[in-house]
Short mmCIF file of C-alpha atoms in Angstrom, two decimals:
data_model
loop_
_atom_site.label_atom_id
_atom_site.label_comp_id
_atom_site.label_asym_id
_atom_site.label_seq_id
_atom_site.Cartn_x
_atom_site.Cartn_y
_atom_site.Cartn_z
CA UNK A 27 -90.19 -33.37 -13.69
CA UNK A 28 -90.79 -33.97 -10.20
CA UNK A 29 -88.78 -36.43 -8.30
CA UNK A 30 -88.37 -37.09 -4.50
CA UNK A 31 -86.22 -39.89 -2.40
CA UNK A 32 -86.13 -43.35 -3.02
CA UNK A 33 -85.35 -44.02 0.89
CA UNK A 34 -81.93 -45.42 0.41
CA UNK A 35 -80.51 -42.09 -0.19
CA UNK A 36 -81.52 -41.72 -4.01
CA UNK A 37 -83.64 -39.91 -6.24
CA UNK A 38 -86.48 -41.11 -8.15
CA UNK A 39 -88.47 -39.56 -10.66
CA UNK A 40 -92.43 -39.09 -9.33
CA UNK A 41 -93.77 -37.84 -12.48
CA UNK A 42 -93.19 -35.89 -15.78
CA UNK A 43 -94.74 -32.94 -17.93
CA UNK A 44 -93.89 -33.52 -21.38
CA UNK A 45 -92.89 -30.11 -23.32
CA UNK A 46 -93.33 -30.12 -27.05
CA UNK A 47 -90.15 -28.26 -27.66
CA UNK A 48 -88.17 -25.03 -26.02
CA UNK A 49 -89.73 -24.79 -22.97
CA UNK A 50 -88.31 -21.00 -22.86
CA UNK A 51 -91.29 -19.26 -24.45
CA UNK A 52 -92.50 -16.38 -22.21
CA UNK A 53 -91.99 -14.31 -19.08
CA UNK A 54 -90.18 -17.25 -16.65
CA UNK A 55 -92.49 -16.48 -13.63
CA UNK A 56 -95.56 -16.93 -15.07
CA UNK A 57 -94.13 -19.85 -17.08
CA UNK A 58 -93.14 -21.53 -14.14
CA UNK A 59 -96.04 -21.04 -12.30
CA UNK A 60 -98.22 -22.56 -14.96
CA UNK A 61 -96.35 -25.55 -15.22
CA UNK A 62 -96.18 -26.17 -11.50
CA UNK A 63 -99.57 -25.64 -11.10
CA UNK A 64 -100.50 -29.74 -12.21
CA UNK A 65 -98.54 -31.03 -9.40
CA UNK A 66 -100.07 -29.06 -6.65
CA UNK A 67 -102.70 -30.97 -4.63
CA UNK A 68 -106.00 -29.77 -3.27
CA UNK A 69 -108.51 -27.65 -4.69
CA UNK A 70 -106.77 -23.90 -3.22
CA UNK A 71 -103.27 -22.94 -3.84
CA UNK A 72 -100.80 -19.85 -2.44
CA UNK A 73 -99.40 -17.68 -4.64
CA UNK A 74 -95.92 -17.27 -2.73
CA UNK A 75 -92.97 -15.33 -3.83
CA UNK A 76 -89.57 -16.12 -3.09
CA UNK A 77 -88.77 -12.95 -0.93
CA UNK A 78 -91.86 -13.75 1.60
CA UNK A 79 -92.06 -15.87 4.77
CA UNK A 80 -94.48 -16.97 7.01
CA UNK A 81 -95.21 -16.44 10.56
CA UNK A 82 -96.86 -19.19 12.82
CA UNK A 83 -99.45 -17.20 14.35
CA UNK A 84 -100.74 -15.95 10.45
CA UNK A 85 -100.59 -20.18 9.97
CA UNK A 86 -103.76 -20.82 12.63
CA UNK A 87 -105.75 -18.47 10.38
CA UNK A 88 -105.49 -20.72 7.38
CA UNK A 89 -108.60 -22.53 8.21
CA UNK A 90 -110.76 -19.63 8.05
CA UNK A 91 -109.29 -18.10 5.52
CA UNK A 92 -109.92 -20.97 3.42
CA UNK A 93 -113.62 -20.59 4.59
CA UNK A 94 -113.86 -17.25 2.81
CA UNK A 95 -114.03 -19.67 -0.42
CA UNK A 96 -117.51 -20.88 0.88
CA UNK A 97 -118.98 -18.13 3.22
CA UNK A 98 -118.59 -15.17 0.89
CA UNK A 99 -122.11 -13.30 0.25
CA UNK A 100 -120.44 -12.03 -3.27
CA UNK A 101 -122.69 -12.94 -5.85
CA UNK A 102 -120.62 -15.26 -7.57
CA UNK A 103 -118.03 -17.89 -6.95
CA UNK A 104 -114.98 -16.69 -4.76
CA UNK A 105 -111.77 -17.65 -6.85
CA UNK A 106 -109.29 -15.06 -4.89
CA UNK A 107 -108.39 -14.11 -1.60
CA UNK A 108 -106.57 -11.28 -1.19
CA UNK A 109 -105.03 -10.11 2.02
CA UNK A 110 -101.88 -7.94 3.31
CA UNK A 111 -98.15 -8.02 3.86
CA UNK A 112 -95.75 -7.63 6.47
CA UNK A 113 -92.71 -5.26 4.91
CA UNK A 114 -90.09 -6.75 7.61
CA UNK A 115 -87.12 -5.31 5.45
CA UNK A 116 -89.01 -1.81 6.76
CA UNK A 117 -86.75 -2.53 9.93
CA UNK A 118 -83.19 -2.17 8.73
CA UNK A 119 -83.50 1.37 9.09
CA UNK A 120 -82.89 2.74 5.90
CA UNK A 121 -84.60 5.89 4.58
CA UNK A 122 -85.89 4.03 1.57
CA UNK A 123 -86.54 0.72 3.09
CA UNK A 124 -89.45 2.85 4.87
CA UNK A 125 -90.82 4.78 2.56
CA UNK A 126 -91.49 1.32 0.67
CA UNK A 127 -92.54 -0.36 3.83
CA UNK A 128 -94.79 2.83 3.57
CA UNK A 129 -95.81 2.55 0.44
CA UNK A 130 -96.65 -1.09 0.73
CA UNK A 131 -98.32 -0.72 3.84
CA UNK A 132 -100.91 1.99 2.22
CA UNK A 133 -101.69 0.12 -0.76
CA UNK A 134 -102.15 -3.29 1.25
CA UNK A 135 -104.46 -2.06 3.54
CA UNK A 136 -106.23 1.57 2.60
CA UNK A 137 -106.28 0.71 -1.28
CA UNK A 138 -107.40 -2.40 -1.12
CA UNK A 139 -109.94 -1.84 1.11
CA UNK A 140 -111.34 0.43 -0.84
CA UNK A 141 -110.55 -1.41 -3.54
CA UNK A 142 -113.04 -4.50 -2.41
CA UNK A 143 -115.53 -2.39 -0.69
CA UNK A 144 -117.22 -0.52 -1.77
CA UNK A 145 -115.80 -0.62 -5.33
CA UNK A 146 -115.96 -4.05 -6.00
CA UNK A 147 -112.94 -3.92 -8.57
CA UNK A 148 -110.08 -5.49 -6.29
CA UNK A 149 -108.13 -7.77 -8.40
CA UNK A 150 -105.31 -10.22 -8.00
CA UNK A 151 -101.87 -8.16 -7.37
CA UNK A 152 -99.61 -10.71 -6.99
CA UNK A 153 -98.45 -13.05 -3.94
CA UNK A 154 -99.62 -13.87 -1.70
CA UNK A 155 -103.04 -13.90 -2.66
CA UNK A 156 -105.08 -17.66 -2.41
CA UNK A 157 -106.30 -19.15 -5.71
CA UNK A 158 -109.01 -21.63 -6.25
CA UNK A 159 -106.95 -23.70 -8.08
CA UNK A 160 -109.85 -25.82 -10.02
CA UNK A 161 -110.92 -22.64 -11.36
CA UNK A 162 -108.01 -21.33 -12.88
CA UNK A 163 -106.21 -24.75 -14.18
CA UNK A 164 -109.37 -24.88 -16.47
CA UNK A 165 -108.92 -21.80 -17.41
CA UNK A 166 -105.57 -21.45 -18.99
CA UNK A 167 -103.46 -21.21 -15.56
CA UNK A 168 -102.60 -18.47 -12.65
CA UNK A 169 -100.75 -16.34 -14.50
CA UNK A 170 -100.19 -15.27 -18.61
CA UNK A 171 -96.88 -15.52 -19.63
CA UNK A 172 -96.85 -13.82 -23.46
CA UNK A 173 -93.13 -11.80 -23.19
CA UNK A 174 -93.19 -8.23 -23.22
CA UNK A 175 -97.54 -7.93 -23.30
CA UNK A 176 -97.85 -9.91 -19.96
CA UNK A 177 -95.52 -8.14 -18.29
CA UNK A 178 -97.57 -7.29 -15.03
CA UNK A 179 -98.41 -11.18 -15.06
CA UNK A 180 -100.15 -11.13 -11.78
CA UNK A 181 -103.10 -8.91 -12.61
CA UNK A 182 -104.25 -11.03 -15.54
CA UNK A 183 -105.32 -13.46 -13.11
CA UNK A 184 -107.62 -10.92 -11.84
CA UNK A 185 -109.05 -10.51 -15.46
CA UNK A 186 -109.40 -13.61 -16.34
CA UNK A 187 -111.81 -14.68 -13.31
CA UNK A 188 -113.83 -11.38 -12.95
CA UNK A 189 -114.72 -12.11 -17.16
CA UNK A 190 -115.05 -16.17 -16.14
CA UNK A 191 -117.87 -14.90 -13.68
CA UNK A 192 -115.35 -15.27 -10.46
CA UNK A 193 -115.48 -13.02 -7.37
CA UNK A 194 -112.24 -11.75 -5.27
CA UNK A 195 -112.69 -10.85 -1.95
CA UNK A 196 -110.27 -9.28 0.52
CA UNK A 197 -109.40 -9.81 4.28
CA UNK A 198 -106.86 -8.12 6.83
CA UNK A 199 -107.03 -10.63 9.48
CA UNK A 200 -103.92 -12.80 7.97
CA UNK A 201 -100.97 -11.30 6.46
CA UNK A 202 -97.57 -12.70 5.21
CA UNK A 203 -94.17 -11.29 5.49
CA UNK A 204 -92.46 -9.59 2.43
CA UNK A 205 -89.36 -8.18 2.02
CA UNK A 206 -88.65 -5.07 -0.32
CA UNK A 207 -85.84 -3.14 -2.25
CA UNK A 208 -83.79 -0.96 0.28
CA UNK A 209 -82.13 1.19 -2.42
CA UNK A 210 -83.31 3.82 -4.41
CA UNK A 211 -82.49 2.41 -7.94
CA UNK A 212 -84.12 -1.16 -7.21
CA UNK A 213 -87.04 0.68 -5.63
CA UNK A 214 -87.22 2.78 -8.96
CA UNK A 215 -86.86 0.07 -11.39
CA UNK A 216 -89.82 -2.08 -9.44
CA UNK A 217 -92.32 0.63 -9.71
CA UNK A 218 -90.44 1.22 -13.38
CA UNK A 219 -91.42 -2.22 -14.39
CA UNK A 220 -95.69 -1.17 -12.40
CA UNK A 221 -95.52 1.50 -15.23
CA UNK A 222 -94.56 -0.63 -18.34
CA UNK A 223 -96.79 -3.36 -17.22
CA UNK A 224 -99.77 -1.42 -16.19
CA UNK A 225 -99.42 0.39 -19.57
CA UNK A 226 -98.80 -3.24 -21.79
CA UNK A 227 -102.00 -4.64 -19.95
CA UNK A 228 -103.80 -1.74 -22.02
CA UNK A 229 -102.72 -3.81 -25.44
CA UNK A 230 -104.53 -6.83 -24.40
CA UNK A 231 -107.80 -8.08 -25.45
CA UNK A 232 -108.48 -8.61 -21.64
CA UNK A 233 -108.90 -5.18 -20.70
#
């Protein structure tokens, strides 16, 4: 349901999604994102995260970011736009806030780079990557949401548009701010959860 002010200090309901039972099927992230997807307007849409924010310098870039969609020499379509994050939790000064500020840093920038070019096999990792959202609400949504087999949600986005004939490209000119874990056991169970998912994904008849 989405509802918004009636001006005299009510609510009123814009629109509806009807569900044809328990709406509490799958993995709740990718569940939610697939049913918010309808209501978002324009043709792109941000895949943002809850734990991210975003700086008003990053904002002017928007524009041409946006213009990667058309100006891409990839051979086909561009439905993704990958690009960096900002660890700002790297700052509090604990030992394991860096080495995941570290770690994140690496991967978002030297991986992924590689990753796009030469390899051609960067994917869709997750927020706060930009989605051509005509592309993928004909296709069965952002994200897959199956319990327990989807469990790395965020990469099946990436397999579903490289085997639609979609392109992802990636650019370090904008970034978004992230925070991270600071403790070793939430740090351990995130790249604990990497592990199962990465090995679940190999179950799937997308891989």
């Amino acid at each position: 349901m989405l509802v918004c002010s009636d001006g005299e200090g009510g609510v009123r309901c814009e629109s509806r999604v009807g569900l044809p039972g328990n709406p509490i099927l799958g993995e709740g992230k990718p569940e939610n994102q697939n049913v918010a997807l309808p209501f978002c307007h324009g043709e792109r849409v941000q895949m943002v995260d809850m734990n991210q924010e975003g700086y008003w310098e990053e904002a002017l870039k928007m524009r041409p970011l946006l213009q990667e969609f058309e100006s891409s020499a990839k051979a086909g379509p561009v439905t993704v736009i990958g690009f960096p994050e900002h660890i700002f939790t790297q700052s509090s000064g604990f030992v394991t806030a860096i080495f995941i500020g570290l770690q994140e840093r690496y991967f978002g920038s030297f991986v992924q780079r590689v990753l796009d070019e030469p390899l051609d096999v960067r994917l869709h990792y997750g927020h706060p990557d930009l989605l051509d959202k005509l592309h993928f609400a004909t296709r069965g949504g952002v994200s897959k949401a199956s319990k327990e087999i989807n469990l790395s949600e965020d990469i099946f986005s990436g397999y579903k548009t490289v085997l639609a004939g979609g392109c992802v490209v990636f650019r370090e000119y904008h970034l978004v701010g992230k925070g991270r874990p600071t403790n070793l056991m939430e740090i351990t169970g995130f790249f604990a959860k990497l592990s199962s998912g990465s090995a679940a994904s190999l179950t799937t008849r997308d891989v």
